[in-house]
Structures are given as structure tokens and as C-alpha cells.
Tab-separated table of C-alpha atoms in Angstrom:
chain	number	residue	atom	x	y	z
X	1	MET	CA	28.055	18.152	58.466
X	2	MET	CA	24.328	17.380	58.662
X	3	PHE	CA	23.588	20.274	56.295
X	4	LEU	CA	26.127	18.986	53.781
X	5	ARG	CA	24.661	15.483	53.915
X	6	ARG	CA	21.143	16.841	53.281
X	7	LEU	CA	22.422	18.968	50.434
X	8	ILE	CA	24.051	15.948	48.785
X	9	VAL	CA	20.903	13.821	49.177
X	10	LEU	CA	18.749	16.613	47.752
X	11	THR	CA	21.118	17.101	44.807
X	12	LEU	CA	21.114	13.374	44.008
X	13	ALA	CA	17.324	13.250	44.219
X	14	LEU	CA	17.000	16.179	41.813
X	15	CYS	CA	19.431	14.568	39.379
X	16	ALA	CA	17.444	11.330	39.472
X	17	LEU	CA	14.178	13.174	38.799
X	18	CYS	CA	15.724	15.091	35.904
X	19	GLY	CA	16.936	11.826	34.411
X	20	LEU	CA	13.457	10.320	34.648
X	21	ALA	CA	11.899	13.355	32.999
X	22	VAL	CA	14.314	13.193	30.079
X	23	ALA	CA	13.781	9.443	29.669
X	24	ALA	CA	10.005	9.905	29.707
X	25	GLU	CA	10.153	12.556	26.967
X	26	ALA	CA	12.494	10.680	24.637
X	27	PRO	CA	10.572	9.215	21.696
X	28	LYS	CA	10.775	5.484	21.423
X	29	TYR	CA	11.654	3.938	18.102
X	30	ASN	CA	11.865	0.274	17.159
X	31	TYR	CA	15.119	-0.875	15.589
X	32	ILE	CA	16.264	-3.983	13.748
X	33	SER	CA	19.886	-5.033	13.415
X	34	ALA	CA	21.437	-5.790	10.050
X	35	ALA	CA	21.874	-9.421	11.139
X	36	ALA	CA	18.197	-9.772	12.110
X	37	LEU	CA	17.058	-8.198	8.830
X	38	GLN	CA	19.393	-10.448	6.860
X	39	GLU	CA	17.898	-13.446	8.666
X	40	ARG	CA	14.332	-12.287	7.856
X	41	LEU	CA	15.112	-11.732	4.192
X	42	THR	CA	17.076	-14.967	3.797
X	43	ALA	CA	14.155	-16.871	5.347
X	44	GLY	CA	11.808	-15.235	2.835
X	45	GLN	CA	9.710	-13.493	5.483
X	46	PRO	CA	7.600	-10.751	3.888
X	47	THR	CA	8.972	-7.316	4.763
X	48	ASN	CA	8.282	-3.824	3.435
X	49	LEU	CA	11.676	-2.227	2.796
X	50	VAL	CA	11.303	1.560	2.564
X	51	ASP	CA	14.576	3.115	1.396
X	52	ILE	CA	14.857	6.889	1.810
X	53	GLN	CA	18.406	7.317	0.463
X	54	VAL	CA	18.937	9.962	-2.200
X	55	GLU	CA	18.787	8.625	-5.743
X	56	GLU	CA	22.561	8.565	-6.277
X	57	ASP	CA	23.178	6.561	-3.081
X	58	PHE	CA	20.321	4.167	-3.841
X	59	ALA	CA	21.758	3.529	-7.318
X	60	ARG	CA	25.166	2.815	-5.775
X	61	HIS	CA	23.939	0.320	-3.167
X	62	HIS	CA	20.636	-0.798	-1.693
X	63	ILE	CA	19.075	-3.881	-0.177
X	64	LYS	CA	17.370	-6.195	-2.684
X	65	GLY	CA	13.651	-5.563	-2.728
X	66	ALA	CA	13.899	-2.087	-1.205
X	67	VAL	CA	11.428	0.455	-2.533
X	68	PRO	CA	13.209	3.715	-3.392
X	69	THR	CA	11.549	6.921	-2.225
X	70	TYR	CA	14.497	9.342	-2.459
X	71	ALA	CA	12.899	11.164	0.497
X	72	TYR	CA	16.088	11.805	2.495
X	73	PRO	CA	16.457	13.952	4.610
X	74	VAL	CA	12.653	13.979	5.199
X	75	LYS	CA	12.676	17.556	6.460
X	76	GLY	CA	9.771	19.114	4.614
X	77	GLU	CA	6.631	18.608	2.560
X	78	ALA	CA	8.572	17.919	-0.636
X	79	ASP	CA	10.342	15.015	1.088
X	80	THR	CA	7.274	13.590	2.838
X	81	ALA	CA	5.367	13.769	-0.456
X	82	LYS	CA	7.869	11.236	-1.787
X	83	LEU	CA	6.859	8.840	0.997
X	84	LYS	CA	3.195	8.911	-0.035
X	85	ALA	CA	3.992	6.471	-2.829
X	86	VAL	CA	4.694	3.685	-0.326
X	87	ILE	CA	1.716	4.323	1.965
X	88	GLU	CA	-0.723	2.254	-0.126
X	89	GLN	CA	1.742	-0.630	-0.364
X	90	ILE	CA	2.223	-0.575	3.413
X	91	ARG	CA	-1.517	-0.372	4.070
X	92	GLY	CA	-2.075	-3.272	1.678
X	93	ASN	CA	-0.424	-5.793	3.993
X	94	ALA	CA	0.370	-6.419	7.649
X	95	ASP	CA	4.095	-7.034	7.179
X	96	PRO	CA	6.807	-5.202	9.134
X	97	VAL	CA	8.081	-1.937	7.638
X	98	VAL	CA	11.859	-1.481	7.744
X	99	ILE	CA	13.041	2.076	7.154
X	100	ILE	CA	16.442	2.266	5.478
X	101	CYS	CA	18.264	5.570	5.838
X	102	PRO	CA	21.896	6.352	4.991
X	103	ARG	CA	22.934	5.953	8.646
X	104	GLY	CA	19.717	5.047	10.497
X	105	ALA	CA	19.440	8.357	12.312
X	106	GLY	CA	17.458	11.571	11.792
X	107	GLY	CA	15.959	10.827	8.397
X	108	ALA	CA	14.843	7.412	9.614
X	109	THR	CA	13.194	8.751	12.767
X	110	ARG	CA	11.403	11.464	10.779
X	111	THR	CA	10.156	8.798	8.347
X	112	TYR	CA	9.037	6.656	11.287
X	113	ASP	CA	7.131	9.624	12.746
X	114	TYR	CA	5.537	10.402	9.375
X	115	LEU	CA	4.393	6.811	8.804
X	116	LEU	CA	3.078	6.656	12.363
X	117	ALA	CA	1.081	9.855	11.723
X	118	GLN	CA	-0.324	8.234	8.562
X	119	GLY	CA	-1.799	5.434	10.665
X	120	VAL	CA	0.881	2.751	10.345
X	121	ALA	CA	1.037	0.881	13.656
X	122	ALA	CA	4.198	1.437	15.708
X	123	GLU	CA	4.514	-2.336	16.150
X	124	ARG	CA	5.139	-2.656	12.403
X	125	LEU	CA	7.747	0.094	12.137
X	126	LEU	CA	11.457	-0.684	12.394
X	127	ILE	CA	14.559	1.366	11.650
X	128	LEU	CA	17.610	-0.438	10.287
X	129	GLU	CA	20.370	0.141	12.844
X	130	LYS	CA	23.252	2.088	11.290
X	131	GLY	CA	21.238	2.341	8.064
X	132	GLN	CA	22.581	1.375	4.664
X	133	GLU	CA	26.121	2.195	5.821
X	134	GLY	CA	25.868	-0.581	8.410
X	135	TRP	CA	24.562	-3.140	5.911
X	136	THR	CA	27.316	-5.588	4.929
X	137	CYS	CA	25.432	-8.500	3.363
X	138	ALA	CA	26.727	-8.501	-0.220
X	139	PRO	CA	24.406	-11.294	-1.484
X	140	LEU	CA	21.379	-9.170	-0.543
X	141	THR	CA	22.795	-5.903	-1.913
X	142	GLU	CA	22.196	-4.443	-5.349
X	143	GLY	CA	23.702	-1.455	-7.107
X	144	LYS	CA	26.544	-0.324	-9.272
């Protein structure tokens, strides 16, 4: 019985340590909800909107004021080269940078990592939760 109790305690301790190790390794990204972004834009707060959707999706629907880069899926040099166009704009001000991806997932985190590597402060970088697909504010949407 004592052996079993020790085995259970040891197993739980190992599980807890594994969980901490995974949490420590997970990259941390800053996110903004669609509602919070809508509030910022409606209030006229300056915001860099970096849209990485492919050209066809951007033409169909995008947030007013978003700068198209057509960099999605941001998986190679050809895609990151498309992001270089917005670097000077971002460096030219201290405003938050909201990354708009089709769904706010892999392409957005790769863009975040790229901009971070280019010297953009992490405090300025935000990913739109659920991306363009999660954006439902028609008055602030443009497209066909």
C-alpha cells in the first residue's frame, strides 16, 4: 500500500513538471478580440492593420484601413518579402500593430515572429483573435 501511494505521488509530480516544461516552452503571443479592435477603430485610435490574407480573400472582405501584404501563409522567403513593405510604416510610428490573418492562427503567429525579429517590440504586436473570419463588424468592413 505504501509503495502504491509513493508511486502515485511520484507520477503526479512528474506530470506536474512536464506540464510546467511545456508551458515554459510555449511562445507567448498577444491577442486582441474583434470587439476590442472595433472599439479602437471606432474611437479613432491610431492602429497599424497588417492584413496577410491572399489577394482574393482581401478583395472579398477586409477591415477598413488594413494594409494588404498578401503574405499568407508566411512560410518562406517569398512570403516574408511581402511583409517588408509594411516594416517602414510600422517603424515610422509607435502605434499598435494588429496582424489580420484568415483565421488568426499559424500565418498570424509566423508574421508576429517575423516582425519581432525585425525589431518591432512585442508590446506593440497583436493578433486578431479568429482572424478575418471572426470579424463581424460590417460598418468597418470593405470588399466586394
